[in-house]
Short mmCIF file of N, CA and C in Angstrom, two decimals:
data_model
loop_
_atom_site.label_atom_id
_atom_site.label_comp_id
_atom_site.label_asym_id
_atom_site.label_seq_id
_atom_site.Cartn_x
_atom_site.Cartn_y
_atom_site.Cartn_z
N MET A 1 -3.17 -53.22 21.79
CA MET A 1 -2.19 -52.71 20.84
C MET A 1 -0.83 -52.76 21.51
N SER A 2 0.13 -53.31 20.80
CA SER A 2 1.48 -53.42 21.36
C SER A 2 2.20 -52.08 21.29
N VAL A 3 3.27 -51.97 22.01
CA VAL A 3 4.07 -50.75 22.02
C VAL A 3 4.60 -50.47 20.61
N LEU A 4 5.02 -51.50 19.92
CA LEU A 4 5.55 -51.34 18.57
C LEU A 4 4.47 -50.83 17.62
N SER A 5 3.27 -51.36 17.73
CA SER A 5 2.17 -50.90 16.87
C SER A 5 1.81 -49.45 17.17
N ALA A 6 1.83 -49.07 18.43
CA ALA A 6 1.53 -47.69 18.81
C ALA A 6 2.58 -46.74 18.25
N ARG A 7 3.83 -47.15 18.30
CA ARG A 7 4.90 -46.30 17.76
C ARG A 7 4.75 -46.14 16.25
N ARG A 8 4.44 -47.23 15.56
CA ARG A 8 4.24 -47.15 14.10
C ARG A 8 3.07 -46.23 13.77
N ALA A 9 1.99 -46.36 14.50
CA ALA A 9 0.81 -45.52 14.26
C ALA A 9 1.15 -44.06 14.52
N GLY A 10 1.91 -43.79 15.58
CA GLY A 10 2.32 -42.41 15.88
C GLY A 10 3.22 -41.85 14.79
N ALA A 11 4.14 -42.66 14.31
CA ALA A 11 5.05 -42.22 13.25
C ALA A 11 4.27 -41.94 11.97
N CYS A 12 3.29 -42.79 11.66
CA CYS A 12 2.47 -42.57 10.46
C CYS A 12 1.67 -41.27 10.59
N LEU A 13 1.16 -41.02 11.78
CA LEU A 13 0.39 -39.79 12.00
C LEU A 13 1.27 -38.57 11.80
N ILE A 14 2.49 -38.62 12.30
CA ILE A 14 3.42 -37.49 12.14
C ILE A 14 3.71 -37.26 10.66
N VAL A 15 3.91 -38.31 9.89
CA VAL A 15 4.20 -38.19 8.46
C VAL A 15 2.99 -37.58 7.74
N VAL A 16 1.79 -38.03 8.07
CA VAL A 16 0.59 -37.50 7.43
C VAL A 16 0.42 -36.02 7.74
N VAL A 17 0.61 -35.62 8.99
CA VAL A 17 0.48 -34.21 9.37
C VAL A 17 1.54 -33.36 8.67
N ALA A 18 2.77 -33.85 8.61
CA ALA A 18 3.85 -33.10 7.95
C ALA A 18 3.54 -32.95 6.45
N PHE A 19 3.04 -34.00 5.83
CA PHE A 19 2.69 -33.92 4.41
C PHE A 19 1.58 -32.90 4.18
N ALA A 20 0.57 -32.93 5.04
CA ALA A 20 -0.54 -31.98 4.90
C ALA A 20 -0.06 -30.54 5.04
N MET A 21 0.87 -30.31 5.96
CA MET A 21 1.41 -28.96 6.14
C MET A 21 2.20 -28.53 4.92
N LEU A 22 3.01 -29.42 4.38
CA LEU A 22 3.79 -29.10 3.19
C LEU A 22 2.87 -28.84 1.99
N ALA A 23 1.85 -29.65 1.84
CA ALA A 23 0.93 -29.47 0.71
C ALA A 23 0.21 -28.13 0.81
N THR A 24 -0.18 -27.73 2.01
CA THR A 24 -0.86 -26.46 2.20
C THR A 24 0.06 -25.30 1.86
N SER A 25 1.31 -25.32 2.34
CA SER A 25 2.22 -24.21 2.05
C SER A 25 2.63 -24.21 0.58
N ALA A 26 2.74 -25.39 -0.03
CA ALA A 26 3.09 -25.44 -1.45
C ALA A 26 1.96 -24.88 -2.30
N THR A 27 0.72 -25.15 -1.91
CA THR A 27 -0.42 -24.61 -2.65
C THR A 27 -0.44 -23.10 -2.55
N ALA A 28 -0.18 -22.56 -1.34
CA ALA A 28 -0.15 -21.10 -1.17
C ALA A 28 0.97 -20.48 -1.99
N ALA A 29 2.10 -21.15 -2.07
CA ALA A 29 3.25 -20.61 -2.80
C ALA A 29 3.01 -20.63 -4.31
N LEU A 30 2.07 -21.45 -4.78
CA LEU A 30 1.81 -21.55 -6.21
C LEU A 30 0.98 -20.40 -6.75
N ASP A 31 0.50 -19.51 -5.91
CA ASP A 31 -0.30 -18.37 -6.37
C ASP A 31 0.62 -17.39 -7.09
N LEU A 32 0.52 -17.38 -8.40
CA LEU A 32 1.33 -16.49 -9.22
C LEU A 32 0.49 -15.38 -9.86
N THR A 33 -0.79 -15.34 -9.52
CA THR A 33 -1.70 -14.37 -10.12
C THR A 33 -1.73 -13.09 -9.29
N PRO A 34 -1.34 -11.97 -9.87
CA PRO A 34 -1.38 -10.71 -9.11
C PRO A 34 -2.81 -10.20 -8.97
N PRO A 35 -3.04 -9.34 -8.00
CA PRO A 35 -4.35 -8.70 -7.90
C PRO A 35 -4.59 -7.82 -9.13
N THR A 36 -5.83 -7.44 -9.34
CA THR A 36 -6.11 -6.51 -10.42
C THR A 36 -5.52 -5.15 -10.06
N LYS A 37 -5.26 -4.38 -11.08
CA LYS A 37 -4.65 -3.06 -10.92
C LYS A 37 -5.58 -2.10 -10.17
N PRO A 38 -5.06 -1.36 -9.19
CA PRO A 38 -5.89 -0.32 -8.56
C PRO A 38 -6.19 0.74 -9.63
N GLY A 39 -7.43 0.87 -10.01
CA GLY A 39 -7.80 1.72 -11.13
C GLY A 39 -8.26 3.11 -10.72
N ASN A 40 -8.22 4.00 -11.69
CA ASN A 40 -8.75 5.35 -11.54
C ASN A 40 -8.18 6.10 -10.32
N LEU A 41 -6.89 6.05 -10.16
CA LEU A 41 -6.25 6.82 -9.08
C LEU A 41 -6.47 8.30 -9.37
N ARG A 42 -7.04 8.99 -8.41
CA ARG A 42 -7.44 10.38 -8.64
C ARG A 42 -7.29 11.22 -7.38
N VAL A 43 -7.18 12.54 -7.58
CA VAL A 43 -7.12 13.50 -6.47
C VAL A 43 -8.55 13.79 -6.04
N THR A 44 -8.79 13.75 -4.73
CA THR A 44 -10.11 14.11 -4.21
C THR A 44 -10.07 15.46 -3.49
N ALA A 45 -8.89 15.88 -3.07
CA ALA A 45 -8.71 17.20 -2.44
C ALA A 45 -7.22 17.48 -2.33
N LYS A 46 -6.87 18.76 -2.27
CA LYS A 46 -5.48 19.12 -2.01
C LYS A 46 -5.44 20.45 -1.28
N THR A 47 -4.38 20.62 -0.50
CA THR A 47 -4.17 21.86 0.25
C THR A 47 -2.73 22.30 0.02
N LEU A 48 -2.28 23.26 0.81
CA LEU A 48 -0.89 23.69 0.74
C LEU A 48 0.07 22.54 1.04
N THR A 49 -0.33 21.65 1.97
CA THR A 49 0.61 20.64 2.48
C THR A 49 0.08 19.21 2.43
N SER A 50 -1.02 18.97 1.71
CA SER A 50 -1.54 17.60 1.66
C SER A 50 -2.23 17.31 0.34
N VAL A 51 -2.29 16.01 0.01
CA VAL A 51 -3.01 15.54 -1.16
C VAL A 51 -3.86 14.35 -0.72
N SER A 52 -5.17 14.45 -0.97
CA SER A 52 -6.07 13.33 -0.71
C SER A 52 -6.34 12.64 -2.04
N MET A 53 -6.30 11.31 -2.02
CA MET A 53 -6.48 10.54 -3.25
C MET A 53 -7.39 9.35 -2.98
N ALA A 54 -7.96 8.83 -4.05
CA ALA A 54 -8.79 7.64 -3.96
C ALA A 54 -8.57 6.80 -5.22
N TRP A 55 -8.96 5.53 -5.16
CA TRP A 55 -8.80 4.63 -6.30
C TRP A 55 -9.90 3.57 -6.24
N ASN A 56 -10.12 2.91 -7.37
CA ASN A 56 -11.08 1.82 -7.43
C ASN A 56 -10.44 0.57 -6.85
N ALA A 57 -11.23 -0.21 -6.14
CA ALA A 57 -10.73 -1.40 -5.44
C ALA A 57 -10.17 -2.44 -6.39
N SER A 58 -9.15 -3.13 -5.92
CA SER A 58 -8.58 -4.27 -6.63
C SER A 58 -9.25 -5.55 -6.13
N THR A 59 -9.12 -6.61 -6.90
CA THR A 59 -9.58 -7.93 -6.46
C THR A 59 -8.43 -8.92 -6.64
N ASP A 60 -8.51 -10.04 -5.93
CA ASP A 60 -7.47 -11.05 -6.03
C ASP A 60 -8.10 -12.43 -5.89
N ASN A 61 -7.55 -13.41 -6.57
CA ASN A 61 -8.08 -14.77 -6.52
C ASN A 61 -8.03 -15.36 -5.11
N SER A 62 -7.12 -14.88 -4.27
CA SER A 62 -7.03 -15.39 -2.89
C SER A 62 -7.98 -14.64 -1.96
N GLY A 63 -8.45 -13.48 -2.39
CA GLY A 63 -9.30 -12.67 -1.53
C GLY A 63 -8.53 -11.91 -0.47
N ASN A 64 -7.22 -12.08 -0.46
CA ASN A 64 -6.36 -11.48 0.56
C ASN A 64 -5.40 -10.50 -0.09
N LEU A 65 -5.63 -9.21 0.11
CA LEU A 65 -4.71 -8.21 -0.44
C LEU A 65 -4.68 -6.98 0.45
N SER A 66 -3.67 -6.17 0.23
CA SER A 66 -3.56 -4.88 0.90
C SER A 66 -3.04 -3.88 -0.13
N TYR A 67 -3.06 -2.62 0.26
CA TYR A 67 -2.57 -1.57 -0.63
C TYR A 67 -1.33 -0.92 -0.03
N ARG A 68 -0.43 -0.52 -0.90
CA ARG A 68 0.74 0.28 -0.51
C ARG A 68 0.67 1.59 -1.29
N VAL A 69 0.66 2.70 -0.55
CA VAL A 69 0.65 4.02 -1.18
C VAL A 69 2.09 4.52 -1.16
N ARG A 70 2.57 4.97 -2.32
CA ARG A 70 3.97 5.36 -2.45
C ARG A 70 4.07 6.77 -3.03
N LEU A 71 5.14 7.46 -2.64
CA LEU A 71 5.47 8.80 -3.14
C LEU A 71 6.88 8.75 -3.69
N TRP A 72 7.03 9.17 -4.95
CA TRP A 72 8.34 9.15 -5.60
C TRP A 72 9.36 9.91 -4.76
N GLY A 73 10.51 9.30 -4.51
CA GLY A 73 11.60 9.95 -3.80
C GLY A 73 11.47 9.91 -2.29
N ASP A 74 10.41 9.29 -1.77
CA ASP A 74 10.20 9.21 -0.32
C ASP A 74 10.23 7.73 0.07
N PRO A 75 11.06 7.35 1.04
CA PRO A 75 11.14 5.94 1.41
C PRO A 75 9.92 5.44 2.18
N THR A 76 9.05 6.34 2.59
CA THR A 76 7.86 5.94 3.35
C THR A 76 6.93 5.10 2.48
N VAL A 77 6.45 3.99 3.03
CA VAL A 77 5.45 3.16 2.37
C VAL A 77 4.28 3.04 3.33
N VAL A 78 3.12 3.49 2.90
CA VAL A 78 1.92 3.41 3.73
C VAL A 78 1.14 2.17 3.32
N THR A 79 0.93 1.24 4.26
CA THR A 79 0.19 0.01 3.97
C THR A 79 -1.23 0.14 4.53
N LEU A 80 -2.20 -0.18 3.67
CA LEU A 80 -3.61 -0.04 4.03
C LEU A 80 -4.34 -1.36 3.81
N PRO A 81 -5.40 -1.63 4.57
CA PRO A 81 -6.18 -2.84 4.34
C PRO A 81 -6.97 -2.76 3.04
N LYS A 82 -7.42 -3.92 2.55
CA LYS A 82 -8.13 -3.95 1.27
C LYS A 82 -9.43 -3.17 1.29
N THR A 83 -9.96 -2.90 2.47
CA THR A 83 -11.21 -2.16 2.58
C THR A 83 -11.03 -0.65 2.46
N GLN A 84 -9.78 -0.18 2.50
CA GLN A 84 -9.52 1.27 2.44
C GLN A 84 -8.98 1.65 1.07
N THR A 85 -9.77 2.42 0.32
CA THR A 85 -9.36 2.81 -1.04
C THR A 85 -9.20 4.32 -1.16
N SER A 86 -8.74 4.93 -0.09
CA SER A 86 -8.42 6.36 -0.13
C SER A 86 -7.35 6.64 0.92
N TYR A 87 -6.64 7.74 0.72
CA TYR A 87 -5.58 8.11 1.65
C TYR A 87 -5.25 9.59 1.48
N THR A 88 -4.84 10.24 2.57
CA THR A 88 -4.37 11.62 2.52
C THR A 88 -2.91 11.64 2.94
N TRP A 89 -2.06 12.09 2.02
CA TRP A 89 -0.62 12.21 2.29
C TRP A 89 -0.39 13.63 2.80
N THR A 90 0.20 13.76 3.97
CA THR A 90 0.42 15.07 4.59
C THR A 90 1.91 15.38 4.68
N GLY A 91 2.21 16.59 5.12
CA GLY A 91 3.61 17.00 5.31
C GLY A 91 4.31 17.41 4.03
N LEU A 92 3.55 17.79 3.03
CA LEU A 92 4.12 18.20 1.74
C LEU A 92 4.41 19.69 1.74
N ARG A 93 5.07 20.17 0.70
CA ARG A 93 5.39 21.60 0.58
C ARG A 93 4.44 22.27 -0.40
N PRO A 94 4.11 23.53 -0.19
CA PRO A 94 3.21 24.25 -1.09
C PRO A 94 3.81 24.43 -2.49
N GLY A 95 2.96 24.31 -3.51
CA GLY A 95 3.36 24.60 -4.88
C GLY A 95 4.40 23.65 -5.45
N VAL A 96 4.45 22.42 -4.98
CA VAL A 96 5.43 21.44 -5.47
C VAL A 96 4.68 20.31 -6.18
N GLN A 97 5.26 19.80 -7.26
CA GLN A 97 4.66 18.70 -8.00
C GLN A 97 5.13 17.38 -7.38
N TYR A 98 4.17 16.49 -7.13
CA TYR A 98 4.46 15.18 -6.52
C TYR A 98 3.92 14.07 -7.40
N TYR A 99 4.54 12.89 -7.27
CA TYR A 99 4.18 11.71 -8.05
C TYR A 99 3.82 10.58 -7.09
N PHE A 100 2.56 10.15 -7.14
CA PHE A 100 2.06 9.09 -6.27
C PHE A 100 1.66 7.87 -7.10
N TRP A 101 1.69 6.69 -6.47
CA TRP A 101 1.11 5.50 -7.07
C TRP A 101 0.69 4.55 -5.95
N VAL A 102 -0.17 3.60 -6.31
CA VAL A 102 -0.70 2.63 -5.35
C VAL A 102 -0.42 1.23 -5.89
N GLU A 103 0.03 0.35 -5.00
CA GLU A 103 0.25 -1.05 -5.35
C GLU A 103 -0.76 -1.90 -4.60
N ALA A 104 -1.35 -2.87 -5.29
CA ALA A 104 -2.18 -3.89 -4.65
C ALA A 104 -1.28 -5.12 -4.51
N VAL A 105 -1.17 -5.65 -3.29
CA VAL A 105 -0.27 -6.77 -3.01
C VAL A 105 -1.06 -7.88 -2.33
N ASP A 106 -0.94 -9.11 -2.86
CA ASP A 106 -1.65 -10.22 -2.22
C ASP A 106 -0.74 -10.94 -1.22
N GLY A 107 -1.28 -11.95 -0.55
CA GLY A 107 -0.56 -12.67 0.49
C GLY A 107 0.68 -13.40 0.00
N SER A 108 0.76 -13.70 -1.30
CA SER A 108 1.93 -14.38 -1.87
C SER A 108 2.98 -13.40 -2.37
N GLY A 109 2.71 -12.11 -2.23
CA GLY A 109 3.68 -11.10 -2.67
C GLY A 109 3.49 -10.64 -4.11
N ASN A 110 2.49 -11.17 -4.80
CA ASN A 110 2.20 -10.69 -6.16
C ASN A 110 1.64 -9.28 -6.07
N LYS A 111 2.02 -8.44 -7.00
CA LYS A 111 1.52 -7.06 -6.93
C LYS A 111 1.19 -6.52 -8.31
N SER A 112 0.31 -5.53 -8.30
CA SER A 112 0.01 -4.77 -9.50
C SER A 112 0.02 -3.30 -9.11
N THR A 113 0.34 -2.46 -10.05
CA THR A 113 0.58 -1.05 -9.77
C THR A 113 -0.38 -0.16 -10.55
N SER A 114 -0.88 0.86 -9.87
CA SER A 114 -1.77 1.83 -10.52
C SER A 114 -0.98 2.68 -11.51
N ASP A 115 -1.70 3.47 -12.27
CA ASP A 115 -1.05 4.50 -13.07
C ASP A 115 -0.49 5.56 -12.12
N LEU A 116 0.43 6.34 -12.61
CA LEU A 116 1.05 7.40 -11.82
C LEU A 116 0.08 8.58 -11.67
N LEU A 117 0.02 9.13 -10.49
CA LEU A 117 -0.79 10.32 -10.22
C LEU A 117 0.16 11.49 -10.03
N VAL A 118 0.07 12.47 -10.91
CA VAL A 118 0.92 13.66 -10.83
C VAL A 118 0.04 14.80 -10.34
N VAL A 119 0.45 15.41 -9.23
CA VAL A 119 -0.37 16.47 -8.64
C VAL A 119 0.52 17.53 -8.02
N GLU A 120 0.10 18.77 -8.16
CA GLU A 120 0.83 19.89 -7.55
C GLU A 120 0.01 20.40 -6.37
N THR A 121 0.68 20.56 -5.23
CA THR A 121 -0.01 21.12 -4.07
C THR A 121 -0.36 22.58 -4.35
N VAL A 122 -1.29 23.09 -3.57
CA VAL A 122 -1.74 24.47 -3.72
C VAL A 122 -0.58 25.42 -3.45
N ARG A 123 -0.46 26.43 -4.30
CA ARG A 123 0.59 27.44 -4.11
C ARG A 123 0.22 28.37 -2.96
N ASP A 124 1.21 28.81 -2.24
CA ASP A 124 1.00 29.77 -1.15
C ASP A 124 1.04 31.16 -1.76
N THR A 125 -0.12 31.80 -1.88
CA THR A 125 -0.20 33.13 -2.48
C THR A 125 -0.54 34.21 -1.46
N THR A 126 -0.59 33.84 -0.21
CA THR A 126 -0.93 34.79 0.84
C THR A 126 0.34 35.47 1.33
N ALA A 127 0.36 36.79 1.21
CA ALA A 127 1.53 37.54 1.68
C ALA A 127 1.56 37.52 3.21
N PRO A 128 2.73 37.56 3.78
CA PRO A 128 2.80 37.62 5.24
C PRO A 128 2.25 38.95 5.74
N SER A 129 1.77 38.95 6.95
CA SER A 129 1.24 40.20 7.51
C SER A 129 2.41 41.16 7.79
N PRO A 130 2.16 42.46 7.67
CA PRO A 130 3.24 43.42 7.91
C PRO A 130 3.61 43.42 9.39
N PRO A 131 4.84 43.71 9.67
CA PRO A 131 5.26 43.79 11.08
C PRO A 131 4.53 44.93 11.77
N GLY A 132 4.25 44.77 13.02
CA GLY A 132 3.53 45.81 13.76
C GLY A 132 4.40 46.41 14.84
N ASN A 133 3.94 47.53 15.38
CA ASN A 133 4.59 48.19 16.50
C ASN A 133 6.05 48.55 16.24
N LEU A 134 6.32 49.10 15.06
CA LEU A 134 7.68 49.53 14.76
C LEU A 134 7.98 50.82 15.55
N ASP A 135 9.17 50.89 16.05
CA ASP A 135 9.58 52.04 16.81
C ASP A 135 10.89 52.57 16.22
N VAL A 136 10.89 53.81 15.75
CA VAL A 136 12.07 54.40 15.12
C VAL A 136 13.03 54.92 16.18
N GLY A 137 12.56 55.24 17.29
CA GLY A 137 13.33 55.95 18.27
C GLY A 137 14.15 55.18 19.17
#
């Protein structure tokens, strides 16, 4: 094989590899189908300062998705793997109403959103203990 033939063969190989890479990324970018909606978002437990929730799993045509748990008015976004369909949000205040939702997001960025979950944390009804060892003198 001459040097010229080897160069042509190398150039052809580079073009074929580049085309294959472009075709693969173009196919991935064509996914416009969002995952199914995370269904039946529900409270599984609540305390003074936390809310535990669960939802039915989503599916996606790519098989690749994750969940984002969101709280209205809070910039925090909790990302969970597709195998985890429950979460406990902590650090809340007693007796306050909160609004949660879950998004299923696939690898192409398509997403679907659950219904809104409205839940009030447990009210603090326990009176503080009286002060002890008072001294008048």
